[in-house]
Each structure stands twice: as C-alpha cells, then as structure tokens.
CSV table of C-alpha atoms and ligand atoms in Angstrom, one decimal:
chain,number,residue,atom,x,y,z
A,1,UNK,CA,-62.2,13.1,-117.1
A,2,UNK,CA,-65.7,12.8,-118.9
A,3,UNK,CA,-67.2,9.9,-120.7
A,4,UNK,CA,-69.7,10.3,-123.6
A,5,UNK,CA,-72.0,7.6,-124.4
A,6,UNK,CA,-72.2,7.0,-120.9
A,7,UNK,CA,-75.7,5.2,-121.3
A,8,UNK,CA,-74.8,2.5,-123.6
A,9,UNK,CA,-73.1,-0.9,-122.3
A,10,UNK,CA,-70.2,-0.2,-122.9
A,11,UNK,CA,-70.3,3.2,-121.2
A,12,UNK,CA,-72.3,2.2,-118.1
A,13,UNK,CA,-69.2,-0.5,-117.7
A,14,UNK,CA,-66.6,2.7,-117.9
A,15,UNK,CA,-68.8,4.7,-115.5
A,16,UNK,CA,-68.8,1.8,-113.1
A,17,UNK,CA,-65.0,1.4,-113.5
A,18,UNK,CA,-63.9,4.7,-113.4
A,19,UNK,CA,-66.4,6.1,-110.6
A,20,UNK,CA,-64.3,4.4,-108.6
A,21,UNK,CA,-60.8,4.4,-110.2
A,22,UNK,CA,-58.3,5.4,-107.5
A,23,UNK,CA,-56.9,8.3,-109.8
A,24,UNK,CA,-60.0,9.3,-111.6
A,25,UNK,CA,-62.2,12.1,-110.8
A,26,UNK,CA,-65.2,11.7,-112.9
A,27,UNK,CA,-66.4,15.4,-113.4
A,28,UNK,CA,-69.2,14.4,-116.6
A,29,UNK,CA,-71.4,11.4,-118.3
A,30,UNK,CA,-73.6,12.2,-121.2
A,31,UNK,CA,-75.7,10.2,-123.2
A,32,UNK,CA,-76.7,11.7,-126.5
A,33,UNK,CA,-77.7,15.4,-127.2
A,34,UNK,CA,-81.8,13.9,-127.3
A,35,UNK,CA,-81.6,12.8,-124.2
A,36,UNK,CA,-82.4,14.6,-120.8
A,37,UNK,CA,-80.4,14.3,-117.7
A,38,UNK,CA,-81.0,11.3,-115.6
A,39,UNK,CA,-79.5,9.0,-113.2
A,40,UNK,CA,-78.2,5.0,-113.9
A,41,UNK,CA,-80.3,3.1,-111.8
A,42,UNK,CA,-77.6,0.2,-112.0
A,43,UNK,CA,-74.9,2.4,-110.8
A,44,UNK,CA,-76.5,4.4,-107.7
A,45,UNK,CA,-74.5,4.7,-104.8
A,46,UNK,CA,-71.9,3.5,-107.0
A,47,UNK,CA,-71.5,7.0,-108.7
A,48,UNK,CA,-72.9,9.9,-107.5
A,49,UNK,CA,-73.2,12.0,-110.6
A,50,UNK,CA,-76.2,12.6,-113.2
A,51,UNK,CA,-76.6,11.4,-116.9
A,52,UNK,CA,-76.6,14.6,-118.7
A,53,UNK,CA,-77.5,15.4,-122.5
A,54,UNK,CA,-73.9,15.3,-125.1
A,55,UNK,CA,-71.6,19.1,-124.4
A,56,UNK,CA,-69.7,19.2,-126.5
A,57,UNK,CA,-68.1,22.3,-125.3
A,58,UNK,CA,-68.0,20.4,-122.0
A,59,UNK,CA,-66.0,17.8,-123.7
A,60,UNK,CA,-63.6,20.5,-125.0
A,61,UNK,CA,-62.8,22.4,-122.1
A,62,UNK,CA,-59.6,21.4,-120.6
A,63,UNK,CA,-60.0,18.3,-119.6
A,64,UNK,CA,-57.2,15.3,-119.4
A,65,UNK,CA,-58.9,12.5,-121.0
A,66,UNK,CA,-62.4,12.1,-122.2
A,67,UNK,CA,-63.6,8.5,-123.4
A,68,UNK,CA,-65.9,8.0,-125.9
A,69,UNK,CA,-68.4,5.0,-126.2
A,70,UNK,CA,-70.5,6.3,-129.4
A,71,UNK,CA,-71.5,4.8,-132.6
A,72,UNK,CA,-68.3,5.1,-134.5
A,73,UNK,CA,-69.8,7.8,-137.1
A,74,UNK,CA,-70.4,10.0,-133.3
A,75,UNK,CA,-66.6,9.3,-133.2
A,76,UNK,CA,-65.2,9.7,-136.1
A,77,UNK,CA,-66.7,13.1,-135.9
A,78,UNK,CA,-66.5,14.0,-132.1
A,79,UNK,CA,-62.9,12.5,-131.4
A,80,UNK,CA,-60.4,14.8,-133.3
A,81,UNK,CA,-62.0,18.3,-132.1
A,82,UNK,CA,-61.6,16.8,-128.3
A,83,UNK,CA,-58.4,15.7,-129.1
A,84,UNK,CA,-57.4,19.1,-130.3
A,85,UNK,CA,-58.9,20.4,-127.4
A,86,UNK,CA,-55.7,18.6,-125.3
A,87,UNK,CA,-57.6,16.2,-123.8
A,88,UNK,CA,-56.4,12.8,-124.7
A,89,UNK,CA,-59.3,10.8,-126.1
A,90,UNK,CA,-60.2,6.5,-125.6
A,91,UNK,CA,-62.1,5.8,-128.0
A,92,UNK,CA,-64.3,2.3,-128.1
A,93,UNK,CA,-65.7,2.9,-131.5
A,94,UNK,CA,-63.9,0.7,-134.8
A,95,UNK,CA,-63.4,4.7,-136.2
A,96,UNK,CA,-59.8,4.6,-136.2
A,97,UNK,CA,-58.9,1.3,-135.6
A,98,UNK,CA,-58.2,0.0,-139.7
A,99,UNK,CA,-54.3,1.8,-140.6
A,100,UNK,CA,-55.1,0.8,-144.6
A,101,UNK,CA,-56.6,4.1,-145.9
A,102,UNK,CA,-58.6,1.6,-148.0
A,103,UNK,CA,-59.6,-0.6,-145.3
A,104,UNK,CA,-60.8,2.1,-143.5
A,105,UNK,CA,-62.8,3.3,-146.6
A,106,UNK,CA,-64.8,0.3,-146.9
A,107,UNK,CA,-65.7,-0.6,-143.1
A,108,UNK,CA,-65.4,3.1,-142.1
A,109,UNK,CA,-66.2,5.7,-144.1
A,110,UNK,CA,-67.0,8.4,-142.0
A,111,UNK,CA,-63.4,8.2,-141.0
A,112,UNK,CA,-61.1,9.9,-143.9
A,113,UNK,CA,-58.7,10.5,-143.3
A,114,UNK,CA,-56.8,9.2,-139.5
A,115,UNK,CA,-56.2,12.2,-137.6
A,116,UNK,CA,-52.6,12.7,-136.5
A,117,UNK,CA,-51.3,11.1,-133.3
A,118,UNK,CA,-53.7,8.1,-133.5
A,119,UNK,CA,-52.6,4.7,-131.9
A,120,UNK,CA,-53.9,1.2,-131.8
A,121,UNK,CA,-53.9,0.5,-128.1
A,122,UNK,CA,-53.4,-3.7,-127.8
A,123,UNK,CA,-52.2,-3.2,-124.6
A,124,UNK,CA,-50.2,-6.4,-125.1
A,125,UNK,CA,-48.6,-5.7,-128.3
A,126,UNK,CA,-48.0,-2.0,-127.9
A,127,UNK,CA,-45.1,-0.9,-129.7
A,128,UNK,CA,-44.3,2.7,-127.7
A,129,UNK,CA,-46.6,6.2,-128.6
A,130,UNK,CA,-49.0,5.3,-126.1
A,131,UNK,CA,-47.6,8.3,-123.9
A,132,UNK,CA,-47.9,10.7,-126.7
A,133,UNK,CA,-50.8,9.4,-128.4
A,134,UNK,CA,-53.8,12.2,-129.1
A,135,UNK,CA,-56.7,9.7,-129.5
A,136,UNK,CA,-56.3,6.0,-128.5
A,137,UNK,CA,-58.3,3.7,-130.3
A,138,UNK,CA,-59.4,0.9,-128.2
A,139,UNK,CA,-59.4,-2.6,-129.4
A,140,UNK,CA,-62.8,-4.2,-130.8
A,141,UNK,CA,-63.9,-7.2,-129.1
A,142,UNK,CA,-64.0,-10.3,-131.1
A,143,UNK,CA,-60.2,-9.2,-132.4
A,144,UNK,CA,-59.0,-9.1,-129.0
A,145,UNK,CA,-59.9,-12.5,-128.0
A,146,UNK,CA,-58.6,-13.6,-131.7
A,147,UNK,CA,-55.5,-12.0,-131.8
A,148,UNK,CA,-54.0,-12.2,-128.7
A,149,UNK,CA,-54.2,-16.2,-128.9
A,150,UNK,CA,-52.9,-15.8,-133.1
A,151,UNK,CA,-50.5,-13.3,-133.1
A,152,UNK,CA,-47.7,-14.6,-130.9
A,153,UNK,CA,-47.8,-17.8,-132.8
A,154,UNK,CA,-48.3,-16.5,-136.3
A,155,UNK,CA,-44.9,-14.4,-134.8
A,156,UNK,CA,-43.1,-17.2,-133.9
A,157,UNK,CA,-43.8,-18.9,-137.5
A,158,UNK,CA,-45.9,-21.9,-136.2
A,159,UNK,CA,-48.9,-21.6,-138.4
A,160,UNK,CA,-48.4,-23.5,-141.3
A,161,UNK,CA,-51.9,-23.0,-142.8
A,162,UNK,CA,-55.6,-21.6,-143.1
A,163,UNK,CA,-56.6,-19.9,-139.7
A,164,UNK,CA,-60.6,-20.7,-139.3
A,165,UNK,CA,-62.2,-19.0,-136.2
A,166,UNK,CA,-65.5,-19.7,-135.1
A,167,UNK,CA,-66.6,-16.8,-132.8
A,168,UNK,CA,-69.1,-16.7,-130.5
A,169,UNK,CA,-71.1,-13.1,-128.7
A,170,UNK,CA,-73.7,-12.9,-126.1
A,171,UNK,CA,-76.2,-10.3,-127.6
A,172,UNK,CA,-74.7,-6.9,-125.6
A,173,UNK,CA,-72.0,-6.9,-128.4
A,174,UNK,CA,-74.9,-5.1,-130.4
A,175,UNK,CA,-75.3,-2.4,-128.2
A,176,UNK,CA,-78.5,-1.5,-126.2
A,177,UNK,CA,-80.8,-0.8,-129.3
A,178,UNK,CA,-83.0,-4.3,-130.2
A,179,UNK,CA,-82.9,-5.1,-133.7
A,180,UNK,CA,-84.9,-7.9,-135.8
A,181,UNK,CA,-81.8,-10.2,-135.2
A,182,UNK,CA,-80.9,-9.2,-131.4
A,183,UNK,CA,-84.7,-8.6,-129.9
A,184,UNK,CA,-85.2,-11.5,-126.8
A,185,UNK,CA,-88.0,-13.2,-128.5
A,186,UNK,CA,-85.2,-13.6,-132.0
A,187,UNK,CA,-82.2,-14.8,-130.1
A,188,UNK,CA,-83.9,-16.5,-126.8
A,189,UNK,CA,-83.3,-20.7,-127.5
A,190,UNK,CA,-81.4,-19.4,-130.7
A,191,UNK,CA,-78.0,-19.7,-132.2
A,192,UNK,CA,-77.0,-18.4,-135.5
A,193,UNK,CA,-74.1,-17.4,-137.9
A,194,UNK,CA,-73.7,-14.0,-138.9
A,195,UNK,CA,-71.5,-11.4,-141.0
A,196,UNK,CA,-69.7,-14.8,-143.0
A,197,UNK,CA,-67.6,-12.9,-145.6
A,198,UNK,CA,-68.8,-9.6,-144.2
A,199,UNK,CA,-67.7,-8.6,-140.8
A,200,UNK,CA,-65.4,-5.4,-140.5
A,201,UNK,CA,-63.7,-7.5,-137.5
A,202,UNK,CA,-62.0,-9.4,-140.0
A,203,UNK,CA,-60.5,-6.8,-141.3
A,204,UNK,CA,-59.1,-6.0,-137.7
A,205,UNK,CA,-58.3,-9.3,-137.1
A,206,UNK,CA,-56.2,-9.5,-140.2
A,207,UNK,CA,-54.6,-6.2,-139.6
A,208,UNK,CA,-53.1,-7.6,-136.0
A,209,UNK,CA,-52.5,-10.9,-136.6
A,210,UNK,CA,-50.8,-10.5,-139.6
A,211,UNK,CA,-52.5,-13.0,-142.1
A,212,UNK,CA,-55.9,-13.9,-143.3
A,213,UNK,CA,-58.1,-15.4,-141.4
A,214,UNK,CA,-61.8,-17.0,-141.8
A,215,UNK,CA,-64.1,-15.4,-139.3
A,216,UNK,CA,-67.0,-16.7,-138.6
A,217,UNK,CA,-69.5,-14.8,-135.9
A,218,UNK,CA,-72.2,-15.9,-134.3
A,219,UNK,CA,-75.3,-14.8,-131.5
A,220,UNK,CA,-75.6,-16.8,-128.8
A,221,UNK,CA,-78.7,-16.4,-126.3
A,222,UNK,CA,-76.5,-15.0,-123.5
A,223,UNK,CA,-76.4,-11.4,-122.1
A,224,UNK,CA,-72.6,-11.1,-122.1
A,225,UNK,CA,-69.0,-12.8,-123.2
A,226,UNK,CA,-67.1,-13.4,-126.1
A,227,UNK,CA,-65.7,-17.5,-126.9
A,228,UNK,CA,-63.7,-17.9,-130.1
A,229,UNK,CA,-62.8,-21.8,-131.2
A,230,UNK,CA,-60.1,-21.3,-133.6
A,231,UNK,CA,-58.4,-24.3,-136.3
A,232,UNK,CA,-55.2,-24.1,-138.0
A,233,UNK,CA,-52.1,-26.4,-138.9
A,234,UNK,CA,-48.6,-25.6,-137.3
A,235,UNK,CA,-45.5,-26.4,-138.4
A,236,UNK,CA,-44.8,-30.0,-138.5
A,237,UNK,CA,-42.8,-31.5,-135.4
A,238,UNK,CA,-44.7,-28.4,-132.9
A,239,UNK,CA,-44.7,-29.3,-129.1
A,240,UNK,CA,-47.5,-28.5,-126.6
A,241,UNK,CA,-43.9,-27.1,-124.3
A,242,UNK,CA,-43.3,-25.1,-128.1
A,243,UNK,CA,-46.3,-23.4,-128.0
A,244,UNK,CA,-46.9,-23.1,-123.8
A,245,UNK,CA,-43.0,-20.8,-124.7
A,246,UNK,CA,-44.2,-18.8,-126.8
A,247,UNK,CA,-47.4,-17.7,-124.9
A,248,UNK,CA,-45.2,-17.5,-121.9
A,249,UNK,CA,-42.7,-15.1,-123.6
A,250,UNK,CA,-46.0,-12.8,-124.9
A,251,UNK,CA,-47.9,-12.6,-121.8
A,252,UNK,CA,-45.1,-12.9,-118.6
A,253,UNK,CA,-45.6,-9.5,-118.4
A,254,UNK,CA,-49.4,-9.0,-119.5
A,255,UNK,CA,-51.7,-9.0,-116.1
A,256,UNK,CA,-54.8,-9.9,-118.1
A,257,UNK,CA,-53.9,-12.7,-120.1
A,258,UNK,CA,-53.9,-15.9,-118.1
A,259,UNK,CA,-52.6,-18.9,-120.5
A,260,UNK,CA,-54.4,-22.0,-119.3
A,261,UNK,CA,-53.0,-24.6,-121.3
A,262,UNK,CA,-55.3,-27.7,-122.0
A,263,UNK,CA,-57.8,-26.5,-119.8
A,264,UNK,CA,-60.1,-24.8,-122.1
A,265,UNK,CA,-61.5,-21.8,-121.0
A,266,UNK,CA,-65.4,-20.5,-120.7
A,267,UNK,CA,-67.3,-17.5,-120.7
A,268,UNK,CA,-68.1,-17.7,-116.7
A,269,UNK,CA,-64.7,-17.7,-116.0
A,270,UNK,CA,-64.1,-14.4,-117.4
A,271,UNK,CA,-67.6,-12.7,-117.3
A,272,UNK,CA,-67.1,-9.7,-115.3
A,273,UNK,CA,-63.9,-9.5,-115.4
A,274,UNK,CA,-60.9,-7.9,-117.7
A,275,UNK,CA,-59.3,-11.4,-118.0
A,276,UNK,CA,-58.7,-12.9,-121.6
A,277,UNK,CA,-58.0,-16.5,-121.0
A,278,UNK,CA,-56.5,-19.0,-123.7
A,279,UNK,CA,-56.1,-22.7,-124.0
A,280,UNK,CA,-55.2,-25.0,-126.4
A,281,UNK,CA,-55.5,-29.0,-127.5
A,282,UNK,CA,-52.6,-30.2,-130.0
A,283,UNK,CA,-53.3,-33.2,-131.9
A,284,UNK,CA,-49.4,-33.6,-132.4
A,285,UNK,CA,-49.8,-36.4,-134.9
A,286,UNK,CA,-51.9,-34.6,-137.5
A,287,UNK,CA,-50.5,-30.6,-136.6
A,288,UNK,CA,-53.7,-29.7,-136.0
A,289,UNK,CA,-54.3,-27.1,-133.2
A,290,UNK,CA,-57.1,-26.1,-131.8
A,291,UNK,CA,-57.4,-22.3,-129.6
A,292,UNK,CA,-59.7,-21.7,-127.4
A,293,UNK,CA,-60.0,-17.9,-126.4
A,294,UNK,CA,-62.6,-15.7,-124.1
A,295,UNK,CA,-63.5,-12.3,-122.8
A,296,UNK,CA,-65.9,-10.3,-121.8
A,297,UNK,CA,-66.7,-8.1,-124.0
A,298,UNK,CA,-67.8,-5.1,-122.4
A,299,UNK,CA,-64.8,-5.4,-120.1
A,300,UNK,CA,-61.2,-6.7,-122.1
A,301,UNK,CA,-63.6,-6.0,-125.1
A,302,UNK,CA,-64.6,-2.5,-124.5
A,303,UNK,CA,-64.4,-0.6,-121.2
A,304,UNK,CA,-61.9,-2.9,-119.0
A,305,UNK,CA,-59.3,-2.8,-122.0
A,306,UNK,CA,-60.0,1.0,-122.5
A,307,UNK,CA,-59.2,2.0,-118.7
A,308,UNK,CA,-56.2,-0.5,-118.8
A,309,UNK,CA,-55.1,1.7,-121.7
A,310,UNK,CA,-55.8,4.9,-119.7
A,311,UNK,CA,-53.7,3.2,-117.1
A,312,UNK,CA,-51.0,2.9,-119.7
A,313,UNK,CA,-50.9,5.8,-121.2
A,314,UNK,CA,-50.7,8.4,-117.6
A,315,UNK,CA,-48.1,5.9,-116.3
A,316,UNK,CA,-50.5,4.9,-113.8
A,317,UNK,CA,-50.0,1.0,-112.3
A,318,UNK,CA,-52.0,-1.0,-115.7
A,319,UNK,CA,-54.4,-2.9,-113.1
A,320,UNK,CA,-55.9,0.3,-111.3
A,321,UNK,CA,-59.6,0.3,-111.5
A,322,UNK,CA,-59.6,-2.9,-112.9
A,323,UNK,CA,-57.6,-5.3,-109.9
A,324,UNK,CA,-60.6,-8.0,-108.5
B,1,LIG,N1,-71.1,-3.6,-126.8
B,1,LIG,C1,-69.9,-4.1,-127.0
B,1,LIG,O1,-69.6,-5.3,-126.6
B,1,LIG,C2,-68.7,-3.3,-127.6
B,1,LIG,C3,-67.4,-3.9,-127.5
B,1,LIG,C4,-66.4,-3.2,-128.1
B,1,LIG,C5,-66.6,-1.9,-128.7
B,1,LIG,N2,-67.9,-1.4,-128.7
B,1,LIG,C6,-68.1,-0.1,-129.3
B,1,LIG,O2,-68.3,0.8,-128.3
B,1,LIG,C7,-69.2,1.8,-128.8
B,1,LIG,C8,-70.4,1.8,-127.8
B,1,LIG,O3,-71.0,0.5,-127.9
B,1,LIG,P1,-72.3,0.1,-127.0
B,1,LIG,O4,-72.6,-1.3,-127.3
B,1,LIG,O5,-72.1,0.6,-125.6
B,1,LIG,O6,-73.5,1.0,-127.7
B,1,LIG,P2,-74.9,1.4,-127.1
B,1,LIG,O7,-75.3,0.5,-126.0
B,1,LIG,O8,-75.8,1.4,-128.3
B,1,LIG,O9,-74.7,2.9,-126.5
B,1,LIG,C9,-74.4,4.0,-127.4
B,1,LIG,C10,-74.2,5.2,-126.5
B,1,LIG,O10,-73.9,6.3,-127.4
B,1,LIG,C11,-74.9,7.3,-127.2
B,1,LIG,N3,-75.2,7.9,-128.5
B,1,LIG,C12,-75.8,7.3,-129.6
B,1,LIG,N4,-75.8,8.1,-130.7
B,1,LIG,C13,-75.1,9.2,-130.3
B,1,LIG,C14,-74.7,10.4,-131.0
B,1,LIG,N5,-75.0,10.6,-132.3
B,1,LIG,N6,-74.0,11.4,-130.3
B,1,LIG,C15,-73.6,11.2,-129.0
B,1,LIG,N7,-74.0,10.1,-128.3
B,1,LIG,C16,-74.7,9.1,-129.0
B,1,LIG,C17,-76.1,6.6,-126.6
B,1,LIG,O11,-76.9,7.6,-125.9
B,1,LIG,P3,-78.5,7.5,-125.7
B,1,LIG,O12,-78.7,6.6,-124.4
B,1,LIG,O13,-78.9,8.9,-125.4
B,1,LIG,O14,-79.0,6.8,-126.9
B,1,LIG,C18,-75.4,5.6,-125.7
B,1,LIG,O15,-75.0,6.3,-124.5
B,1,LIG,C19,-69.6,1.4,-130.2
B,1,LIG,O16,-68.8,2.1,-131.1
B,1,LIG,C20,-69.3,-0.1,-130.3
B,1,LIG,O17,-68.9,-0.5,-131.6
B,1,LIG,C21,-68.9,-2.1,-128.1
C-alpha cells in the first residue's frame, strides 16, 4: 500500500491513519516529484518511514491499493495508469467524482472521459461495485456533511421546497498552499462568503442529493472542521418522530453517523474524528426545518472516509484504523 501526496493535509491524516491500520503495511509516501525525501515531523515515532519524491513506477508495481491525495489534475492523470497497474486506487481528488460527462467538463476538465470501473464511494449510500471497483473516488467534504443529512429525507419525499445550505470550513479545506484569501493575516478575526453561484461542490451536492440546492461556503478562522446550517420546507403535517425514522432507517447500520436529534452538533465534537454528526430543530407550525450537519474535513471529509472506504472495499471490519 503507498500513498501519494503524502505531505499535504489530507495525506499526512492517511499516513497517520494507515501507519497504524491493523491490516495495512505502508511500504511508500511521496510528496511531489520536486520534492526531496524527508521525514513528517508531526508523525515521528508514529510512522517510521521517509517522505520520498512521486515513483510513479513505484506506484505501478504490484501493489494492492495506492491512495492518492493530489491536486485533482495529478489525479486525473496519475489514477487510471495505477489502476491498470491492478492496484486499486482511493482517490481524494473531485477527478472523478461528477457522473454527468458535462458536469465533469465544466468543474473537471482534465478528467474526459471516466475511466472504466470508477465508483462514488458514500460509504452510506453505496449501492454494491465497491468490491470490484478500479479507482474509488472518495467523497468531497462539504457534500458529505450536506448530503448525508439531505438525501435520506429528500428520499423519503419530505422536502417540499428550496434547500438553502450555508456551509462553513476552517482554512485546511484549501490545502497547505497560502493563498491571498487563506494566508493567517486574511482569514485571522475574519469570516467571509465564498464560491456563491460558483463552487464545483454544488454540483456534487446536487448529484447525491438528488435536487438543487443553494450552497453557500464560507472561511472561518479555524484550522480544521466542516459545519453546514441547512433551510428547507417539508411536507406539511412532518413529525420530529417522522424525521428521527427516517435518519434511523439510513444510519442504523452506518458507524460514523451519529443522529443527535435537537441537540445541535459542533465542530469540537467531531474534530479529530471520522464522526458526521446531524441534528435538527422543526418549527412544526410553519414546516420549516432547520439541519445542522458537521465533520472533519480531513477525516469523514478526506482521509477518515477514504480508509473507511478501503475498509469496505477488502471486506475488512469498516471501523479499522479509524475506531477511537
Ligand atoms: N483539505 C481538505 O479538507 C480536503 C478534503 C477533501 C478532499 N480534499 C482533496 O484531497 C486532495 C489533497 O488535498 P490537500 O488539502 O491535502 O492538498 P495539499 O495540502 O495542497 O497537498 C497536496 C499534496 O499533493 C502533492 N502534489 C502537489 N502537486 C503534485 C503533483 N503534480 N504530482 C504529485 N504530487 C503533487 C504535494 O506534495 P509537495 O509537498 O511536494 O508539494 C502534497 O503532498 C485534493 O484533491 C483536495 O481537493 C482535500
């Protein structure tokens, strides 16, 4: 098993995960081909290995799975030649995570065409190919916390109108790299909107949930955690005991959802962790609900959601790695 992009967030989280994953052994990290090997200061005596630049032949030869944390036009290159190497390929990146050819054309264009044997891996909505699937593409954040509190209600028919969701990301959503907008001095005491109209999560959102949605992002001055606020109508005459049913019947069986009713949830009760919780307030009288939904998102956003999946897909136990 190797992991490429090893040096990013989201990669350092996998290394930390799957150093010591009970059925993992961890025989590579690279970072990108400029860089020069190196140790993670954060993970020492954690994991005993060394950074090294990206091998592609490395990648290619024979391995079982390989997980790729790259910029998505790394993996929308890299990930079908591992794949075709037989190594089955968890990929972090939004490359092949749009099914509409035209979707994907306009949020990912380095794409094409999706490679064969590609799967969406919601681990809570999986629909079977998971065990034969070549390259599983892993979840973005913000859509995970959105759609696993929408889609079993827009599934049961209880939305009767607009969803609005107003999302919330502590800056290591943007990766490592400071920008204009993400650099401490911008977002330290800040708080602003972002991507209105414009964000290729939408189009994820959309794509899972099943109907349009308004998404709304925003940078908060924290290092990590997803909270999304979402507002819609339901049907008229919806029960809080309607709606606690139909979580219950999605996630009975889902170890990492934890439905917590009308206590809302917060970002320190899931930082850290691979836990999505969800919680709700019903104002019966008007049918207005609102959703309260959080994550980490380097963990149930990224690299907690992408080992779960690795779980899933070797038919190991779904928690391994991830468990406390
Ligand atoms: N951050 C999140 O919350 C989050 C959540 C869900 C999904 N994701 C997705 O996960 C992926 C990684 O995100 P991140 O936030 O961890 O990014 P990041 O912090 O910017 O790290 C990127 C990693 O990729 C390597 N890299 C950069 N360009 C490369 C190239 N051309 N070829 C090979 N390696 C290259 C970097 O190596 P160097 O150290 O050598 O530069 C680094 O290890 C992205 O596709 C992102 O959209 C991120």
């Amino acid at each position: 098993m190797a992991i490429a992009g090893a040096t990013g967030y989201a990669g350092q989280e996998l290394v930390r995960l799957l150093a010591r994953h009970p059925e993992v052994d961890l025989v590579a990290a690279m970072a990108s081909s400029a860089s020069t090997g190196r140790d993670l200061p954060a993970l020492r005596h954690l994991w005993r290995g060394t950074i090294e630049p990206l091998d592609v032949a490395r990648l290619t030869s024979g391995l079982d799975a390989v997980f790729l944390a790259l910029p998505e036009d790394a993996s929308a290159e890299l990930a079908p030649t591992v794949a075709e190497s037989g190594a089955r390929v968890f990929d972090l990146s939004g490359a092949f995570r749009l099914a509409h050819d035209e979707a994907r054309g306009r949020w990912y264009p380095k794409t094409g065409t999706l490679p064969d044997g590609v799967v969406y891996g919601a681990p809570e909505r999986l629909n079977g190919g998971l065990e034969t699937a070549r390259i599983v593409s892993c979840p973005g954040c913000y859509p995970t916390a959105a759609s696993l509190a929408l889609a079993p209600l827009v599934r049961a028919g209880l939305v009767a109108g607009d969803i609005v969701i107003d999302a919330k990301s502590g800056v290591s959503g943007a990766g490592k790299k400071p920008t204009e907008r993400t650099h401490f001095s911008e977002c330290h005491g800040n708080l602003s909107a972002y991507g209105v109209f414009s964000h290729r999560h939408a189009a994820e959102i959309e794509q899972e949930v099943g109907c349009a949605v308004t998404f709304v992002p925003h940078l908060v001055p924290i290092d990590r955690g997803i909270l999304e606020t979402m507002y819609l109508r339901v049907t008229p005459g919806t029960t809080d005991e309607r709606i606690a049913g139909v979580y219950e019947d999605a996630y009975a069986r889902a170890p990492f959802v934890r439905v917590t009713g009308g206590e809302l949830p917060t970002i320190k009760q899931v930082a850290h962790t691979n836990f999505c919780d969800i919680g709700w307030k019903l104002d019966a009288g008007t049918n207005r609900l609102v959703i309260v939904s959080a994550i980490d998102n380097l963990l149930k956003g990224a690299a907690g959601q992408a080992v779960q999946l690795f779980n899933l897909a070797f038919g190991f136990d779904e928690r391994a790695g991830l468990w406390g």
